[in-house]
Amino acid sequence: MVEHCHILLVSFPGQGHINPAIQFAKCTLQMGAKVTFSTSLSAIRRMSEAASKIPGLTLAPFSDGYDDGWTSAHDVQDFMLSLRTCGSEAVTNLVMAQEKEGQKFTHIVYSTLITWAGEVANQLQIPSTLLWNQPATVLYVYYLYFNKNVDFTGENNEVIEFPGLPLLLKSCDFPSFMQSSSPVIYNFALPVFKEHFEILDRAGTKQKILVNTFDALEFEAIRAINKYDLMGIGPLIPSAFLDGKDPLDTSFGGDLIQKTVDYMDWLNSKDELSVIYVALGSFSSLSKQQMEEIAKGLIESQKPFLWVTREANTLSFIKEFEKQGMIVPWCSQLEVLSHPSVGCFLTHSGWNSCIESLVSGVPVVAFPQWADQPTNAKLLQDFWKTGMRLAAADGGIVMADEVARCLEIVMGGGERGENMRKQAKKWKILAKDAVKEGGSSNVNLKGFMDQIVGSNQSFSS
Ligand SMILES: O=c1ccn([C@@H]2O[C@H](COP(=O)(O)OP(=O)(O)O[C@H]3O[C@H](CO)[C@@H](O)[C@H](O)[C@H]3O)[C@@H](O)[C@H]2O)c(=O)[nH]1
């Protein structure tokens, strides 16, 4: 029975993980399940009041030892260890507390990087499912890296074929952690991804993996790993920007910073498709030189821009720069992307940003930094064909000319830009189709819910 379904949802505290997790919670709540959402106190604190009042949602924060939030000034390995220790204890305590009251969680759903929640679920013999919040393609690439005899050396950046994938990758397209240039401080990452597979394998055969993607977008990659049952249940995006069923669902509710500057009047004053929206990650750590090159490239483009950054004060020509654009510390990205004046998204290609660009039908200029972002940028450019990736000059810096060149191609009147805009419109329609009643993601999510309550009763949407 649906009212007996109680999901414990555990998420990594980063913005790119919290957002799809909250949206997953909203979808399953609408189907009648109860959801307890557990993550670090710092992430729960930044959730809007509205999110904390979602009916049926219980928040279960725990201290991960970084109650003011992790910043790049902290050692990332220490943080991951502390999160694992504190999180494992918190999840165990939550399960025990339920049992004391004669109740139990039906299922534990845990996000990417939260391997330990899967481990605790295995130990406590509670069925669990990974909510993978990156493309299915990236999961497949990691799977091959750890499990199959595929040569990932990619010497001289030669092209590598991946069985079952209609896409050729070079080493520069791999997740950054696989690349030889990955900084030592991120050496913790590959073992975490390896552990994901080990935990899935210990949980039993043919484990389901929920993926924030949809069938039409990654048909082959979703089916490429026979060992697991990947299910596209995305895009996990607030309803108002997707199917419109709930016009009041206009935000994820877990914003890093609550909106502080009003940019809507400014956007309203601009011509259709004329504005460049720039957001290069919640924790961008671009060098001063790189920031300046991007700024110069934007100026060269002569187009208005809205740039989300909290580092603009490092720019030497900020005053001149501000005449052409607007700088904000945070915005509602989906609100901006769905504004008619926005014609291009200059993005770090974090997975949520990619999928939000597709849902909004906005072409991109991709500037991947790390993690899955190089692969995401490759997919956007060569598979979904909605944009292009910036090329770095010798020395690794992307120069202003390159920024301006790509913006001109994507936003200009030429054939390439025209095609990208056409492709972007196509994905916008297909994304909405996926979540409609009877759409692939809608069917998959209902199927998952049916399975976890162990009944044949169908869920309403
Ligand atoms: O001003 C802003 C800037 C961002 N966002 C939102 O913040 C989220 C950002 O997510 P994402 O684009 O995925 O970036 P990160 O937060 O950097 O995501 C991390 O997590 C993702 C999911 O695992 C990975 O794909 C990325 O590489 C990794 O950096 C999106 O929902 C945006 O809509 C806003 O609402 N307002």
mmCIF file of N, CA and C in Angstrom, residues 33 46 71 73 83 108 135 157 196 305 352 365 367:
data_model
loop_
_atom_site.group_PDB
_atom_site.id
_atom_site.type_symbol
_atom_site.label_atom_id
_atom_site.label_comp_id
_atom_site.label_asym_id
_atom_site.label_seq_id
_atom_site.Cartn_x
_atom_site.Cartn_y
_atom_site.Cartn_z
ATOM 1 N N ALA A 33 3.941 8.452 -1.128
ATOM 2 C CA ALA A 33 4.922 7.909 -0.182
ATOM 3 C C ALA A 33 5.231 8.937 0.912
ATOM 4 N N ARG A 46 20.181 25.861 4.472
ATOM 5 C CA ARG A 46 19.986 26.780 3.351
ATOM 6 C C ARG A 46 18.721 26.457 2.567
ATOM 7 N N THR A 71 33.998 24.545 2.217
ATOM 8 C CA THR A 71 34.476 25.482 1.196
ATOM 9 C C THR A 71 35.802 24.948 0.661
ATOM 10 N N ALA A 73 38.498 26.033 0.933
ATOM 11 C CA ALA A 73 39.615 26.249 1.861
ATOM 12 C C ALA A 73 39.836 25.010 2.743
ATOM 13 N N LEU A 83 32.145 13.231 6.677
ATOM 14 C CA LEU A 83 30.769 13.045 6.184
ATOM 15 C C LEU A 83 30.387 11.573 6.267
ATOM 16 N N ILE A 108 15.866 2.683 1.238
ATOM 17 C CA ILE A 108 16.811 3.814 1.332
ATOM 18 C C ILE A 108 17.248 4.181 -0.089
ATOM 19 N N PRO A 135 25.007 11.911 -15.951
ATOM 20 C CA PRO A 135 24.448 11.167 -17.083
ATOM 21 C C PRO A 135 24.697 9.663 -16.967
ATOM 22 N N ASN A 157 45.757 11.562 -26.857
ATOM 23 C CA ASN A 157 44.367 11.943 -27.057
ATOM 24 C C ASN A 157 43.685 11.201 -28.215
ATOM 25 N N HIS A 196 30.911 2.481 -5.288
ATOM 26 C CA HIS A 196 29.500 2.445 -5.699
ATOM 27 C C HIS A 196 29.162 1.092 -6.315
ATOM 28 N N PHE A 305 24.948 40.403 -20.693
ATOM 29 C CA PHE A 305 25.128 39.123 -19.987
ATOM 30 C C PHE A 305 24.684 39.243 -18.535
ATOM 31 N N ASN A 352 23.245 19.100 -13.618
ATOM 32 C CA ASN A 352 21.948 19.774 -13.483
ATOM 33 C C ASN A 352 21.853 20.943 -14.450
ATOM 34 N N VAL A 365 27.467 27.297 -24.380
ATOM 35 C CA VAL A 365 28.916 27.260 -24.571
ATOM 36 C C VAL A 365 29.441 26.624 -23.291
ATOM 37 N N PHE A 367 32.162 25.145 -20.609
ATOM 38 C CA PHE A 367 33.509 25.358 -20.087
ATOM 39 C C PHE A 367 33.713 24.402 -18.906
#
